Every structure is written in C-alpha cells, then in structure tokens.
XYZ file of C-alpha atoms in Angstrom:
750
model
C -1.163 -18.990 -16.130
C 1.482 -20.780 -14.403
C 0.757 -21.655 -10.591
C 4.594 -21.549 -10.030
C 5.410 -19.279 -7.336
C 8.712 -18.027 -9.223
C 6.359 -16.726 -11.841
C 5.403 -13.720 -9.482
C 8.201 -13.498 -6.720
C 10.850 -10.895 -7.105
C 13.953 -11.317 -5.765
C 15.427 -8.056 -4.908
C 19.026 -6.498 -5.693
C 21.858 -6.751 -3.239
C 23.545 -3.531 -3.397
C 26.967 -2.169 -1.960
C 28.733 1.437 -2.370
C 32.320 0.634 -3.982
C 35.716 2.540 -2.990
C 34.450 5.304 -5.957
C 31.280 5.686 -3.407
C 29.372 3.974 -7.021
C 26.661 1.503 -6.402
C 27.550 -1.945 -7.335
C 25.952 -5.332 -7.605
C 27.101 -7.949 -5.477
C 25.104 -10.661 -7.793
C 26.880 -9.421 -10.962
C 30.007 -7.831 -9.280
C 29.620 -4.817 -11.462
C 28.706 -0.892 -11.020
C 25.463 0.475 -12.090
C 26.851 3.090 -13.867
C 30.221 5.028 -14.654
C 32.049 5.771 -11.063
C 33.435 8.941 -12.896
C 30.140 10.764 -13.742
C 26.879 8.583 -14.385
C 24.700 11.134 -15.845
C 27.612 11.988 -18.530
C 27.676 8.472 -19.466
C 23.928 8.211 -20.119
C 24.173 11.496 -22.254
C 27.141 10.126 -24.127
C 26.039 6.601 -24.473
C 22.296 6.607 -24.742
C 20.787 10.328 -25.447
C 23.836 10.828 -27.598
C 24.168 7.173 -29.133
C 20.509 7.306 -30.091
C 20.546 10.892 -31.949
C 17.861 12.043 -29.216
C 17.526 15.143 -29.176
C 17.485 15.827 -33.204
C 14.845 13.029 -33.837
C 12.618 14.461 -31.214
C 12.607 17.864 -33.025
C 12.019 15.869 -36.425
C 9.188 13.413 -34.623
C 6.013 13.359 -36.600
C 3.775 11.030 -33.592
C 2.363 12.414 -30.545
C 4.681 9.329 -28.298
C 7.959 8.229 -28.646
C 9.101 5.147 -27.179
C 12.499 4.240 -25.282
C 13.138 0.635 -24.394
C 16.026 -0.136 -22.003
C 17.242 -3.577 -20.751
C 18.391 -3.239 -17.064
C 16.395 -0.469 -15.083
C 19.237 -0.438 -12.283
C 19.339 2.857 -10.370
C 17.015 4.235 -12.754
C 19.414 6.825 -13.950
C 18.657 6.632 -17.788
C 15.411 7.318 -16.964
C 15.801 9.961 -14.847
C 18.212 11.709 -17.258
C 16.211 11.081 -20.531
C 13.161 12.593 -18.517
C 15.410 15.664 -17.512
C 15.888 16.307 -21.348
C 12.444 15.613 -22.602
C 11.168 18.104 -19.927
C 13.687 20.653 -21.545
C 12.731 19.721 -24.887
C 9.164 20.216 -24.150
C 9.878 23.780 -22.897
C 12.023 24.715 -25.855
C 8.997 23.227 -27.996
C 6.068 23.301 -26.334
C 3.724 23.401 -29.849
C 5.752 20.370 -31.002
C 3.408 17.319 -31.765
C 5.435 15.313 -29.650
C 3.914 15.355 -26.362
C 4.891 12.103 -24.405
C 7.813 10.086 -23.668
C 7.513 6.663 -23.142
C 9.890 4.735 -21.537
C 9.931 0.965 -20.988
C 12.287 -0.880 -18.815
C 13.146 -4.392 -17.395
C 14.528 -5.373 -14.185
C 14.932 -8.808 -12.564
C 16.255 -7.881 -9.426
C 15.107 -4.182 -8.683
C 16.520 -1.946 -5.513
C 14.624 -2.296 -2.563
C 12.650 1.201 -1.931
C 15.445 2.141 1.067
C 18.104 1.495 -1.827
C 17.083 3.737 -4.010
C 16.072 6.108 -1.555
C 19.527 6.169 -0.700
C 21.423 6.372 -3.889
C 19.172 9.334 -5.112
C 19.925 11.316 -1.886
C 23.513 10.899 -3.035
C 22.977 12.005 -6.380
C 21.776 15.183 -4.696
C 24.732 15.712 -2.732
C 26.985 15.107 -5.887
C 24.719 17.429 -7.661
C 24.644 15.415 -10.750
C 22.070 16.919 -12.602
C 23.921 20.237 -11.990
C 26.560 19.062 -14.570
C 26.510 20.366 -17.930
C 27.418 18.268 -20.762
C 29.525 18.822 -23.630
C 26.810 19.444 -25.815
C 25.094 22.473 -24.707
C 21.832 21.497 -26.024
C 22.111 18.457 -23.435
C 22.027 21.129 -20.661
C 18.898 21.318 -18.905
C 17.393 24.334 -18.845
C 15.286 24.230 -15.105
C 18.690 22.753 -13.590
C 18.533 20.588 -11.116
C 15.276 20.742 -9.561
C 12.988 18.620 -12.417
C 15.243 15.630 -11.967
C 15.055 15.814 -8.322
C 11.066 15.979 -8.284
C 10.910 13.423 -10.653
C 13.058 11.098 -8.113
C 10.450 11.733 -5.302
C 7.863 11.375 -7.131
C 9.299 7.915 -8.297
C 9.903 7.367 -4.517
C 6.562 8.441 -3.515
C 4.724 5.635 -6.064
C 7.597 2.774 -5.632
C 6.172 -0.421 -7.004
C 5.541 -3.282 -4.964
C 7.981 -6.470 -5.560
C 5.962 -8.661 -7.868
C 6.448 -9.536 -11.510
C 4.227 -7.763 -14.239
C 4.396 -3.984 -15.893
C 4.375 -1.219 -13.019
C 2.953 1.690 -15.087
C 3.378 5.190 -13.837
C 2.370 8.393 -15.541
C 4.282 11.766 -14.667
C 2.861 15.039 -15.593
C 5.199 17.798 -16.815
C 2.780 20.158 -16.050
C 1.598 20.016 -12.144
C -1.899 21.456 -12.893
C -3.009 18.058 -15.123
C -2.925 14.604 -15.155
C -1.706 14.412 -18.539
C 0.797 11.017 -19.170
C 3.787 13.694 -20.615
C 6.238 10.897 -19.061
C 5.057 7.370 -18.967
C 7.415 4.619 -17.112
C 6.745 0.974 -17.811
C 8.540 -1.019 -15.549
C 9.074 -4.655 -16.428
C 9.748 -6.984 -13.256
C 11.032 -10.094 -14.659
C 13.511 -11.351 -16.666
C 14.671 -8.813 -19.734
C 14.100 -11.859 -22.417
C 10.396 -12.812 -20.760
C 9.244 -9.576 -20.278
C 9.599 -8.187 -23.480
C 8.391 -11.352 -24.928
C 5.289 -10.802 -22.944
C 4.950 -7.106 -24.562
C 1.791 -6.912 -27.285
C 3.368 -6.452 -30.700
C 1.821 -3.925 -33.101
C 2.202 -4.337 -36.741
C 4.132 -1.026 -37.134
C 6.244 -1.569 -34.119
C 6.438 -0.305 -30.875
C 9.967 0.829 -30.101
C 11.556 3.795 -31.704
C 15.122 3.743 -29.324
C 16.723 0.932 -27.141
C 18.945 1.672 -24.298
C 21.040 -1.796 -24.248
C 22.308 -0.950 -20.143
C 22.215 -4.501 -18.539
C 25.454 -5.478 -16.519
C 28.440 -6.376 -19.022
C 27.981 -9.245 -20.767
C 31.345 -11.312 -19.326
C 29.270 -10.990 -15.965
C 25.559 -11.122 -17.191
C 25.930 -13.349 -19.999
C 22.235 -14.633 -19.752
C 20.539 -11.306 -20.726
C 22.863 -10.724 -23.723
C 21.222 -13.683 -26.087
C 19.975 -14.392 -29.391
C 16.314 -14.482 -27.720
C 17.070 -10.947 -26.288
C 17.695 -9.836 -30.225
C 15.020 -11.561 -31.509
C 12.309 -9.931 -29.077
C 14.234 -6.627 -29.890
C 13.436 -7.211 -33.454
C 9.896 -8.346 -33.265
C 9.166 -4.978 -31.078
C 11.091 -2.317 -32.945
C 9.838 0.122 -35.745
C 11.599 0.204 -38.944
C 14.170 3.041 -38.282
C 14.562 2.081 -34.589
C 17.620 2.959 -33.195
C 19.933 1.254 -30.692
C 23.071 2.293 -28.564
C 24.717 0.185 -25.853
C 28.344 0.659 -24.116
C 29.510 -2.520 -25.002
C 31.329 -3.457 -27.791
C 31.674 -7.504 -27.283
C 31.654 -9.150 -30.666
C 28.891 -11.835 -29.504
C 26.732 -9.028 -29.020
C 27.415 -7.277 -32.497
C 26.484 -10.542 -34.254
C 23.694 -11.436 -32.633
C 21.924 -7.833 -33.185
C 23.077 -8.065 -36.983
C 21.546 -11.493 -37.380
C 18.337 -10.007 -35.900
C 17.996 -7.302 -38.175
C 20.230 -4.344 -36.750
C 23.126 -2.586 -38.797
C 25.737 -2.385 -36.080
C 28.295 0.271 -35.886
C 31.367 1.210 -33.237
C 32.351 4.568 -31.868
C 34.123 5.702 -29.616
C 33.387 4.534 -26.117
C 32.773 7.223 -23.053
C 35.869 8.413 -21.270
C 38.141 5.281 -20.955
C 36.337 3.268 -22.678
C 37.672 2.464 -25.963
C 34.500 1.440 -28.295
C 30.622 1.101 -27.828
C 28.234 -0.188 -30.340
C 25.088 1.603 -32.016
C 22.967 1.340 -34.807
C 19.400 0.986 -36.741
C 16.798 -1.638 -37.393
C 16.066 -2.368 -40.818
C 14.107 -5.256 -40.758
C 16.636 -7.117 -42.481
C 17.933 -10.375 -40.659
C 20.833 -12.620 -41.346
C 23.065 -9.712 -42.921
C 26.674 -9.963 -43.898
C 28.631 -10.190 -41.129
C 31.666 -9.603 -42.722
C 30.977 -6.179 -43.400
C 33.394 -3.947 -42.306
C 31.338 -1.788 -39.558
C 33.943 1.066 -38.481
C 31.944 4.049 -39.020
C 32.961 7.196 -37.200
C 30.309 8.857 -34.815
C 29.754 11.666 -37.673
C 28.511 8.850 -40.335
C 26.874 6.960 -37.590
C 24.593 10.110 -36.434
C 23.893 10.626 -39.998
C 22.789 7.213 -40.601
C 20.429 7.385 -37.646
C 18.578 10.544 -39.111
C 18.257 9.024 -42.428
C 18.189 5.228 -42.028
C 17.180 2.919 -45.232
C 13.893 1.394 -44.822
C 14.519 -1.890 -46.804
C 10.793 -3.054 -46.382
C 7.519 -2.095 -44.554
C 7.085 -3.492 -41.416
C 3.707 -4.958 -40.888
C 4.938 -7.757 -38.588
C 3.674 -9.659 -35.387
C 5.131 -11.968 -33.157
C 4.581 -15.585 -34.380
C 3.386 -16.481 -30.537
C 0.926 -13.606 -30.966
C -2.501 -14.899 -32.176
C -3.855 -12.568 -35.145
C -7.340 -13.120 -33.354
C -6.396 -11.587 -30.315
C -5.204 -8.443 -32.091
C -5.518 -5.090 -30.484
C -6.480 -2.418 -33.701
C -6.034 0.905 -33.196
C -7.934 4.247 -34.088
C -8.196 4.364 -37.374
C -8.458 8.136 -38.031
C -7.208 11.042 -40.168
C -4.687 12.807 -38.744
C -6.485 15.938 -38.389
C -9.190 13.819 -36.735
C -9.625 13.825 -32.991
C -13.472 13.345 -32.202
C -14.345 10.511 -30.071
C -17.975 9.738 -28.647
C -17.911 8.128 -25.348
C -21.457 6.439 -24.338
C -22.004 5.608 -20.810
C -22.254 7.898 -17.520
C -20.302 6.608 -14.537
C -17.249 5.747 -13.500
C -15.907 4.084 -16.549
C -17.201 6.757 -19.060
C -15.554 9.129 -16.880
C -12.339 8.201 -16.636
C -12.213 7.335 -20.338
C -13.165 10.781 -21.305
C -10.182 12.136 -18.849
C -7.825 10.178 -20.134
C -8.511 10.804 -23.704
C -9.194 14.600 -22.997
C -5.346 14.010 -21.641
C -4.119 12.531 -24.846
C -5.714 16.156 -26.823
C -8.776 14.084 -27.932
C -12.103 15.974 -27.987
C -14.931 14.306 -26.163
C -18.445 14.440 -26.032
C -19.588 12.059 -23.269
C -23.260 11.164 -23.483
C -25.673 8.967 -21.039
C -29.226 8.392 -20.925
C -29.637 9.930 -17.279
C -29.897 13.100 -15.425
C -26.301 12.898 -13.367
C -23.203 11.737 -14.391
C -23.092 8.847 -11.987
C -27.112 8.094 -12.084
C -26.757 3.910 -12.444
C -24.444 1.833 -10.548
C -21.575 4.149 -9.888
C -23.944 5.928 -8.164
C -23.888 4.268 -5.061
C -22.988 6.527 -2.323
C -19.992 4.447 -0.991
C -18.126 1.985 -2.696
C -15.407 -0.465 -0.928
C -12.064 -0.220 -2.812
C -10.023 -3.344 -2.587
C -9.103 -6.359 -4.750
C -10.203 -9.785 -5.119
C -7.294 -12.011 -4.701
C -6.453 -15.878 -4.520
C -3.967 -18.434 -3.881
C -3.526 -19.096 -7.758
C -1.627 -16.898 -9.887
C -4.254 -16.969 -12.573
C -5.135 -14.456 -15.018
C -7.970 -13.206 -12.385
C -5.888 -12.317 -9.646
C -3.371 -10.694 -11.569
C -5.574 -8.228 -13.527
C -7.060 -7.766 -9.895
C -3.755 -7.004 -8.274
C -2.420 -4.755 -11.071
C -6.000 -2.947 -11.513
C -5.746 -2.129 -7.656
C -1.894 -0.757 -7.491
C -2.513 1.055 -10.634
C -6.004 2.516 -9.393
C -4.316 3.387 -5.879
C -1.717 6.000 -7.658
C -4.370 6.867 -10.056
C -6.765 8.196 -7.580
C -4.388 9.367 -5.545
C -3.042 12.002 -8.400
C -6.651 12.656 -8.820
C -7.394 14.054 -5.550
C -4.307 16.143 -5.356
C -5.961 18.187 -8.627
C -9.466 17.540 -7.818
C -10.390 16.165 -4.322
C -12.900 13.556 -3.656
C -14.653 12.110 -0.870
C -12.223 8.532 0.181
C -10.219 7.531 2.926
C -7.394 4.975 2.496
C -8.241 3.084 5.960
C -7.005 -0.417 4.684
C -9.673 -3.490 4.401
C -9.532 -6.314 6.535
C -11.136 -9.602 4.548
C -12.410 -11.580 7.710
C -12.044 -15.592 7.907
C -15.544 -16.201 8.889
C -15.909 -19.732 8.612
C -13.609 -22.757 8.053
C -13.521 -22.687 4.243
C -13.146 -18.761 4.224
C -10.006 -19.261 6.876
C -8.269 -22.476 5.052
C -8.638 -20.303 1.565
C -6.899 -17.110 3.191
C -4.511 -19.220 4.607
C -3.371 -20.821 1.615
C -3.580 -17.342 -0.015
C -1.258 -16.238 2.592
C 1.111 -19.642 2.497
C 1.378 -19.658 -1.208
C 3.355 -16.222 -0.319
C 2.396 -14.731 -4.494
C 1.705 -11.410 -3.038
C 4.031 -9.550 -1.295
C 3.065 -8.363 2.426
C 3.050 -5.089 1.626
C 0.008 -5.414 -0.376
C -1.702 -8.074 1.817
C -0.652 -10.407 4.304
C -2.825 -12.644 7.212
C -3.313 -11.162 10.936
C -4.773 -12.857 13.870
C -7.846 -11.784 15.488
C -5.803 -9.551 18.148
C -4.006 -7.960 15.208
C -7.589 -7.490 13.471
C -8.886 -6.024 16.374
C -6.233 -3.276 16.510
C -6.467 -2.486 13.176
C -10.489 -2.476 13.077
C -10.734 -0.619 16.474
C -13.393 -3.072 17.298
C -13.274 -6.550 18.655
C -12.824 -9.216 15.802
C -12.992 -12.770 16.551
C -11.407 -14.341 13.553
C -8.337 -13.717 11.714
C -8.467 -11.659 8.751
C -6.095 -11.070 5.458
C -5.164 -7.108 5.539
C -5.133 -5.674 2.465
C -3.084 -2.504 3.413
C -3.588 0.067 0.452
C -7.672 -0.621 0.524
C -10.426 1.547 1.916
C -13.406 3.187 0.674
C -14.391 5.758 -1.917
C -17.509 7.539 -3.225
C -17.816 7.051 -6.540
C -20.208 9.914 -7.652
C -17.403 12.245 -6.240
C -14.433 10.421 -7.953
C -17.405 10.891 -11.321
C -17.145 14.428 -10.631
C -13.506 15.066 -9.896
C -12.872 13.128 -13.745
C -15.470 15.091 -15.684
C -14.072 18.918 -13.611
C -10.481 17.881 -14.759
C -11.473 16.894 -18.434
C -13.474 19.730 -18.770
C -10.519 22.373 -17.671
C -8.721 20.807 -20.981
C -11.620 22.442 -22.969
C -12.148 19.316 -24.940
C -15.203 17.753 -23.033
C -18.833 17.936 -23.872
C -21.050 16.461 -21.843
C -24.463 15.595 -23.251
C -27.322 13.865 -20.850
C -30.686 12.781 -21.229
C -29.374 10.891 -24.536
C -30.107 7.087 -25.090
C -28.171 5.607 -27.524
C -30.612 3.218 -29.590
C -28.333 1.936 -32.073
C -24.995 2.876 -34.272
C -23.897 1.938 -37.486
C -20.589 2.053 -39.315
C -21.099 3.887 -42.343
C -18.860 3.935 -45.753
C -16.587 6.853 -45.198
C -15.426 5.670 -42.053
C -17.643 7.654 -39.716
C -20.124 6.311 -37.533
C -24.077 7.024 -37.081
C -25.581 7.248 -34.150
C -29.283 6.715 -33.552
C -29.989 8.627 -30.309
C -33.453 9.493 -28.337
C -33.614 12.191 -25.857
C -35.930 13.248 -22.935
C -37.023 15.792 -24.708
C -37.683 14.112 -28.353
C -39.721 11.196 -28.842
C -38.618 10.436 -32.376
C -35.154 9.167 -32.846
C -32.248 11.644 -33.676
C -29.426 10.714 -35.797
C -25.921 12.239 -35.395
C -22.771 11.254 -36.456
C -18.821 10.535 -35.078
C -15.469 9.482 -35.771
C -14.908 7.107 -32.860
C -17.112 5.250 -30.302
C -16.703 3.816 -27.109
C -19.221 2.456 -25.365
C -18.789 2.209 -21.564
C -22.193 1.808 -20.686
C -22.244 -0.499 -17.922
C -25.453 -2.495 -17.642
C -26.895 -0.909 -20.706
C -24.092 -2.683 -23.081
C -25.937 -5.397 -23.479
C -28.439 -4.081 -25.840
C -25.415 -3.361 -28.289
C -23.236 -5.910 -28.406
C -24.848 -7.318 -31.515
C -24.663 -10.926 -29.863
C -21.040 -11.164 -29.729
C -20.432 -10.428 -26.161
C -22.442 -12.422 -23.464
C -23.042 -10.151 -21.135
C -24.967 -10.737 -17.418
C -26.930 -8.270 -15.530
C -27.078 -8.871 -11.792
C -29.448 -6.647 -9.524
C -27.557 -5.004 -6.144
C -28.606 -3.553 -3.433
C -26.331 -1.410 -0.969
C -27.930 0.146 2.734
C -26.478 3.420 4.238
C -27.052 3.110 7.730
C -27.097 5.948 10.039
C -24.758 6.301 12.992
C -27.132 8.541 14.940
C -30.263 8.147 17.440
C -30.120 4.537 18.456
C -26.371 4.541 18.294
C -24.830 4.233 21.797
C -21.439 5.820 23.484
C -19.809 2.404 23.119
C -21.616 1.266 19.738
C -19.042 -0.655 17.995
C -20.164 0.637 14.569
C -19.018 4.101 15.726
C -15.616 2.852 16.685
C -14.932 1.307 13.281
C -11.778 2.154 11.573
C -11.113 -0.021 8.380
C -13.194 -1.811 5.508
C -14.424 -4.975 6.679
C -15.261 -7.492 3.744
C -16.645 -10.843 3.708
C -19.526 -12.007 1.731
C -20.134 -8.503 1.234
C -18.753 -5.130 2.938
C -19.195 -2.712 5.694
C -17.724 1.016 5.920
C -16.521 3.107 8.481
C -19.163 6.007 8.813
C -18.767 9.096 6.875
C -20.980 11.877 7.029
C -22.762 10.052 9.732
C -23.399 7.201 7.717
C -22.077 3.464 6.985
C -22.629 1.634 3.729
C -23.393 -2.023 3.735
C -23.939 -4.418 1.200
C -24.592 -6.025 -1.058
C -27.049 -8.735 -2.736
C -26.994 -10.544 -5.829
C -29.747 -11.272 -7.949
C -29.264 -12.381 -11.230
C -30.992 -11.194 -14.427
C -33.449 -8.919 -12.184
C -32.901 -5.399 -14.039
C -35.354 -3.611 -11.941
C -34.311 -1.180 -9.439
C -36.844 -0.805 -6.842
C -35.849 -1.064 -3.008
C -36.819 -4.055 -1.173
C -37.426 -4.461 2.201
C -36.410 -8.470 2.045
C -33.019 -7.312 0.785
C -32.386 -5.025 3.708
C -32.861 -8.188 5.570
C -30.070 -10.247 3.421
C -27.699 -7.917 3.893
C -27.861 -7.141 7.820
C -28.391 -10.641 8.277
C -25.231 -11.536 6.447
C -23.266 -9.156 8.452
C -24.851 -10.437 11.448
C -24.192 -14.198 10.905
C -20.604 -13.455 9.465
C -19.268 -11.584 12.770
C -20.264 -13.925 15.568
C -19.708 -11.152 18.192
C -22.516 -9.961 20.760
C -20.999 -6.656 20.562
C -21.190 -6.447 16.510
C -24.644 -8.018 16.440
C -26.464 -5.789 18.945
C -24.921 -2.327 17.094
C -26.247 -3.822 14.235
C -29.552 -5.169 15.475
C -29.862 -1.610 16.495
C -28.679 0.388 13.969
C -31.046 -1.978 11.349
C -33.926 -0.566 12.898
C -33.238 3.421 12.438
C -35.629 5.145 10.506
C -32.623 7.370 8.822
C -31.255 4.676 7.072
C -31.831 4.417 3.299
C -31.324 1.779 0.488
C -30.036 2.079 -3.201
C -30.549 -0.740 -6.070
C -28.530 -0.668 -9.015
C -27.546 -3.050 -11.637
C -23.933 -4.380 -12.180
C -22.962 -5.991 -15.616
C -20.199 -8.548 -15.692
C -19.478 -11.503 -18.096
C -19.124 -15.492 -17.362
C -15.677 -15.445 -16.669
C -15.941 -12.862 -14.146
C -13.349 -10.615 -16.179
C -13.821 -6.978 -17.833
C -14.364 -7.055 -21.845
C -11.908 -4.141 -23.049
C -10.957 -3.669 -26.728
C -12.637 -3.509 -30.334
C -16.039 -4.086 -31.134
C -16.104 -7.419 -32.367
C -18.166 -8.146 -35.887
C -20.545 -10.915 -36.547
C -18.025 -12.188 -39.694
C -15.849 -13.426 -37.164
C -18.078 -16.363 -36.940
C -16.915 -17.431 -40.487
C -13.568 -16.161 -40.848
C -12.037 -17.913 -37.636
C -14.564 -21.247 -38.053
C -11.177 -23.318 -38.169
C -9.747 -22.566 -34.835
C -10.996 -26.386 -33.519
C -8.274 -27.481 -35.954
C -5.305 -25.710 -34.517
C -3.576 -24.678 -37.059
C -0.118 -22.663 -36.879
C -1.143 -19.306 -35.705
C 0.048 -17.321 -38.862
C -2.843 -19.548 -41.025
C -5.443 -17.157 -39.129
C -6.108 -14.207 -40.129
C -6.766 -10.950 -37.995
C -10.388 -11.047 -37.798
C -12.909 -8.135 -38.431
C -13.678 -5.502 -36.096
C -15.955 -2.665 -36.281
C -13.933 -0.010 -37.487
C -13.095 2.763 -34.753
C -15.654 1.471 -32.171
C -14.551 -0.026 -28.927
C -15.999 -1.421 -25.735
C -15.323 -1.260 -21.974
C -17.804 -2.864 -19.410
C -18.337 -6.049 -17.390
C -16.613 -4.660 -14.509
C -19.120 -6.179 -12.365
C -18.793 -5.342 -8.840
C -15.145 -4.316 -8.957
C -15.399 -0.992 -11.283
C -13.576 1.135 -8.378
C -10.615 -1.349 -8.734
C -10.563 -2.209 -12.298
C -11.608 1.004 -13.857
C -8.467 3.054 -13.995
C -6.094 0.603 -15.721
C -8.760 -0.890 -17.920
C -9.212 2.951 -19.342
C -5.517 3.150 -19.611
C -5.458 -0.164 -21.698
C -8.328 0.884 -24.109
C -6.779 4.477 -24.542
C -3.264 3.124 -24.705
C -4.529 0.325 -27.669
C -6.581 3.243 -29.431
C -4.085 5.556 -29.860
C -1.612 2.443 -30.420
C 0.381 3.343 -27.493
C 2.369 0.476 -25.498
C 0.267 -1.643 -23.666
C 0.185 -1.317 -19.440
C -0.699 -4.902 -19.142
C 1.087 -8.280 -20.570
C 0.039 -10.150 -23.706
C -1.576 -12.888 -21.753
C -3.461 -10.467 -19.680
C -4.513 -8.714 -22.270
C -6.141 -11.704 -24.124
C -8.020 -12.557 -21.047
C -9.578 -8.990 -21.104
C -10.443 -9.246 -25.413
C -13.710 -8.954 -26.512
C -13.211 -11.929 -28.974
C -12.504 -14.506 -26.133
C -15.804 -15.646 -25.909
C -15.997 -16.154 -29.810
C -12.627 -18.019 -30.022
C -13.873 -20.532 -26.841
C -16.736 -21.348 -28.498
C -15.256 -22.099 -32.129
C -11.991 -23.918 -30.600
C -14.746 -26.066 -28.500
C -16.774 -26.305 -31.291
C -20.234 -25.377 -29.248
C -22.986 -23.298 -30.049
C -22.840 -19.608 -29.397
C -24.609 -18.333 -26.727
C -24.953 -14.858 -25.653
C-alpha cells in the first residue's frame, strides 16, 4: 500500500447555485443535473434507458447491482431507491429483495452543501412530480425519498478514500439491507479497478453520469470502459446522457453494443446499450435504433459467450469463492459464540438464510466476548497501510452498524470518545507524526493539547492526546444478545449451546458432516449442514487444518468498583471519556470502570491471577503521571468489590483478521510455482473446502472489526459486491500465509 498522502486525502467539491437555481461545479463548470427537472431526467435517461422496472420484475436473483460514475448530489441514487421501494411494495414476495448501488465520487459534496441541496429538493417537491410513464410514479409520494435523504445525512461519510458502505432497510422494524450504497471516494477508473471481480460479473446496469466529456475528459477514457467490461455481467446494460462519438466508440471497443435514442427534453440524442462480452466489435455498424428497438434489445440480449473472466490484475490465489448451494438450499451452520458468530448470524438471517448457531459453552458470550466492558476505537498509525485502512474502515462501518442495531435492540454503550495518551517520548513522537501526516480527517481523529484533553476527559490530563471523536465503550455481551434477539425475530435462527465441534468433513454430495460433542453425551454425535462458518475465536486453531497460523494470547481485565473507598473528589468518578495508552480505562458504568489488559502469549488458561491485576494497575499508574490519578488508582486497587476476568484472544502473525473460504491443503502443491513470479493467468484458482468459511483472528479489536468482517464474509458467500477494495481483501484472505510461504520458499509453519 502506498504511503502517498494523495492516496487517502479527498478534495471536496466546490459548489454554487446557478441562475436556474441548480447546483453546479466550479471545478468543471457544469451542472449536477437538469435545471428543468433533475428527477425526470433520471427517470428518462437512467431508469428508462436501462429498462429497470421491466428487468426487476423478470430478475431471478436476490439482488440487482447498479454502478454509477459520478455520485454528485446523489439524485440518481435517491430516485432509483424510491422506485425500488415502490417495486417491493407492489411485489412483496418477489425473489429480488435487495438493490445494491455502487457509485464513485472524486470530489464529494461537503455535508453542509449536501444538506442545503436536499433542503432545496424538499422545497421544490421534486419527488412529487409524476413521470410520463405511470409505472414510474411512487406510491408513497414524497416521504420515502426524503426519509432516505435524512438517513443518508445522518451517516454521511467522512472525506477519506475507499469504500463507504451504507445499508438502508425499507422495513424499519429490521436491519435488512434492502438498499445498499457503496460509495467509492476517489477517481472513477481507479475505484472501479479496486473492486473485487467475480467470474460471473458484478454489475447489472450502469449509470454513466460524470460531468460532460468536453468538461471532464479525464473520466471518459478507454481505461474506464475496460473496467466497466471487467465488472459487467453478460447482458449488463448502460445508459448515459451523452452521445459523444468518442464515448460510443470506446464502449464498443470494450464489448458493449451501443445505440442512440432521443435525449431528455431539448437534448437531441443519448447513448444506451448492452454488454455482450465481445470486444472490438465492427465500429462501422449503423446503430440508429429507436427507443422501442433498444428496449426490446435490453430485455433479450444476445449472449455470445459465457463470461467466466477475472481481471488480469486479480491474483487467482486471492479469489473469493461463494456459496455453492442449490437454489432451494438456505441452511448455514455457524460455530462459535461471541460477537463474530452473533453478527454473522444476524447478517445471514437478514439475507433470508436459515442459520443454526452452535457453541461449546452455556451462554452465547462465554469467552472473549464475555468481558463486561470493552473499548471501541481504531488502532491508527502514521502509515497509509493495509492495517490502518482496515482499522479505519472497520471503525466507521461499525459505528453505523451499532447505531442502527441500537435503534431496534438497545444495548449498553457510550459514544463518549477516546483519548489516546502521549504518555512517553516514543508515543508522543508517534502521535505527532500521525497527526502531521494528515492521513485521517479531523472528524475521525486529531491531536489535542493537555488543556483540551483535560476538558474532554473532565479530569486533569498532563499530556497531549489523540482525540478519537466517535469512539467509546460497549458491553460486548449486550451487543451479542441484541444481535441474536434481532436475528430470532426473523424466525430463521436456531440456537444450540453446549455443543463442541470436534471435527468436520466435506462429503461427496456437497454437504458437510459435523462431529459434535455435547455436555450431556460423552460420545461424538454426527450431523450434517449445507454450509459451515467457523467464527470460534480461540477455538478456531484446532480446526484450521494446519493451513492458517493462529496465535493465542491470554488477557485479564479488571472491573474496578467506584464505591466505598471512592471520595467525592475522586478523579476516577469524574472521568467522561475512554482513556487509551498501553491499555484502556473506561468511565464508570453501573458502578464499575473497566481496566485492562494483559497480553500473555500462548497461555490458554483462564484463571484469575493477582499478579496480572498488579500489572494492569501499575500500567495505568505509570502511564498517567498525575498525583490525583495515581492516588485514586491506588485506592481503587484495594476495593474489595473489584473483580477480574481472563479470556483468550485469537490473532495472526500479521495482526490482521482471517476472513474468507477455508483453504485446502492441496494448495501446497497447486501453488508450488509461486516463487517463479509467473504471469497471473498461468496460476489456477486453488482448492478450497467447499462451502466452508472462516472468520477469526480479530485479536483485541473485535468490537471494531467484527461488523465489517462479517459484512465481507456474507457478501462473499452470497456473491454480492464486496465492501472493501481488492488490495485490502487480499490482506484478509486466509490463503495469504500459504502464498507468502511459497513465494519465499520457506518451510510452512503454523
């Protein structure tokens, strides 16, 4: 990953309102949408041009994916979302349940500009306009559209490069991803190149809606059309307002049939067409088809070949195979209690899968996720590397996930912010470097001096600190219970405790045989499932078949009572924010502060140890050199109401999670030539254990990473677009350890 600051910094749009009261870009000297009626333009050019309403009714998959070049004000997204809501109201039992909208934006609007524009939409009653085609009219009038705008503003992305996924539920009583927006901040061509490709394609329809080619030629390039082709399914359509000859020719060369039809209102012509998979078509062919011919062509494309292609720059050994199930099959077994298993169960039931969640203990949060309170904050550093980006995107996604979950199933938390303390010279240098590098926007994290830190924490702070604004603390057991209660409400979740997975075996008919041992039976019981997800934390190590090197680390935390010995002026009682250094210290909740944690490698015992309690308290006393704080901690350590808890973390040698399909040991022979660095097309897709997936290695950052890692895995399993860029997905791939070992010709060690 590059350390170039330009890789993450995003320059916002410069917007003004022209004489027609239409938002326009100063940079490109062009309007964002038609001054006459932007919503009707979207209906005519993009929704009608791609024949979406007819195609939705005939669609045979659970999701339909639209990709757009140029998010702008978001008008196209909001308009098509309104029509999709209407489609679901008219066809509540249709197999098509989810709309996925991918869009790119190099210069996003500021949140203030976006809010101002949407307020103007309300005043102009744009959504109240009825289209010429009666089927395009929204049955719920204005409210659904404006509600979605308000939801969007409430979770508006910060200005940092990468994919910002937002899930919107049509049914407000659940968290189903009926409408998913993947907004890529960055150059359109570069962003499309970073999308994980699929052998069957990703995109069903394209909205080509950048500023006009004469004013923004950098977007309308052969490289863009090639990326479009690499992402398109056979029969994927496109529509665009432009009729420029260079655009037409570029799309034809990339494999799209291209036709012209009457443009919107006073515009003479526009382009639309279908991807057939044939590149370098006959460019002299006349394509003056009228709108009726084009619509017929969209409905019945001539599929000239099977797609079965991957991007030439996408390594086969980092592929992400999906579930291989019969259409009528929906059963998935998840093994592992705790946060990872509970969030996976919720997300799979939201997608209509029947889930059995089984685990070894009594309660669904017995092990590492059973800690009473945990700190919720990302581990950022001064390099724009994979680890920092995964932490940052995980934190941002998790923030929105937890907020949405809490509205339906309340759980114990406090978004009180966090102060990462510059408690010594090395830490001070590192935090200063992180702040001056300016990789991370100020609304995510910024440096504050000791005075500002004292005001934020509400206690005397002797050091400068990194203020992580959206951080806080969460009680993991309450989140686990909230996820399971929400999943149970679907009627698709079965819970099975006191069941230990001893082993599993993929058998010939495509199912998976599980060997289970229950507390009531000493003998091993066999049962079967169609798909298996291992989300077992520390329990994963025994079942990784020697293909994933997992590391187990003991950690003990202290629950410090804020009663008895606490004095009225005790600084601990006044603390208002999470404190982080080598460990963390939370404000009081239900009379207790959480303090931790120790790191004892390869120790898997969970007994409570007095010497580790001393380590935890001394770590905090030494890190905050303030007499009042040290006195308070000294008193608190003697409180007889304190208690401790130990659990085992599961991590990896590179400290990144493992998310994806379970590798097969055959990869050692299939990829034996990796050290030769042959062209990628000469390597085959390596073997995986069919319908077996794993999510583990979250370490001490499970609260931060679990929601996005679960979204990654569910998206992979169901062959949906992925919520992270291809390079970041590669760093999470379970194959990465085998690949590194074979490239370096090193003996394999687990």
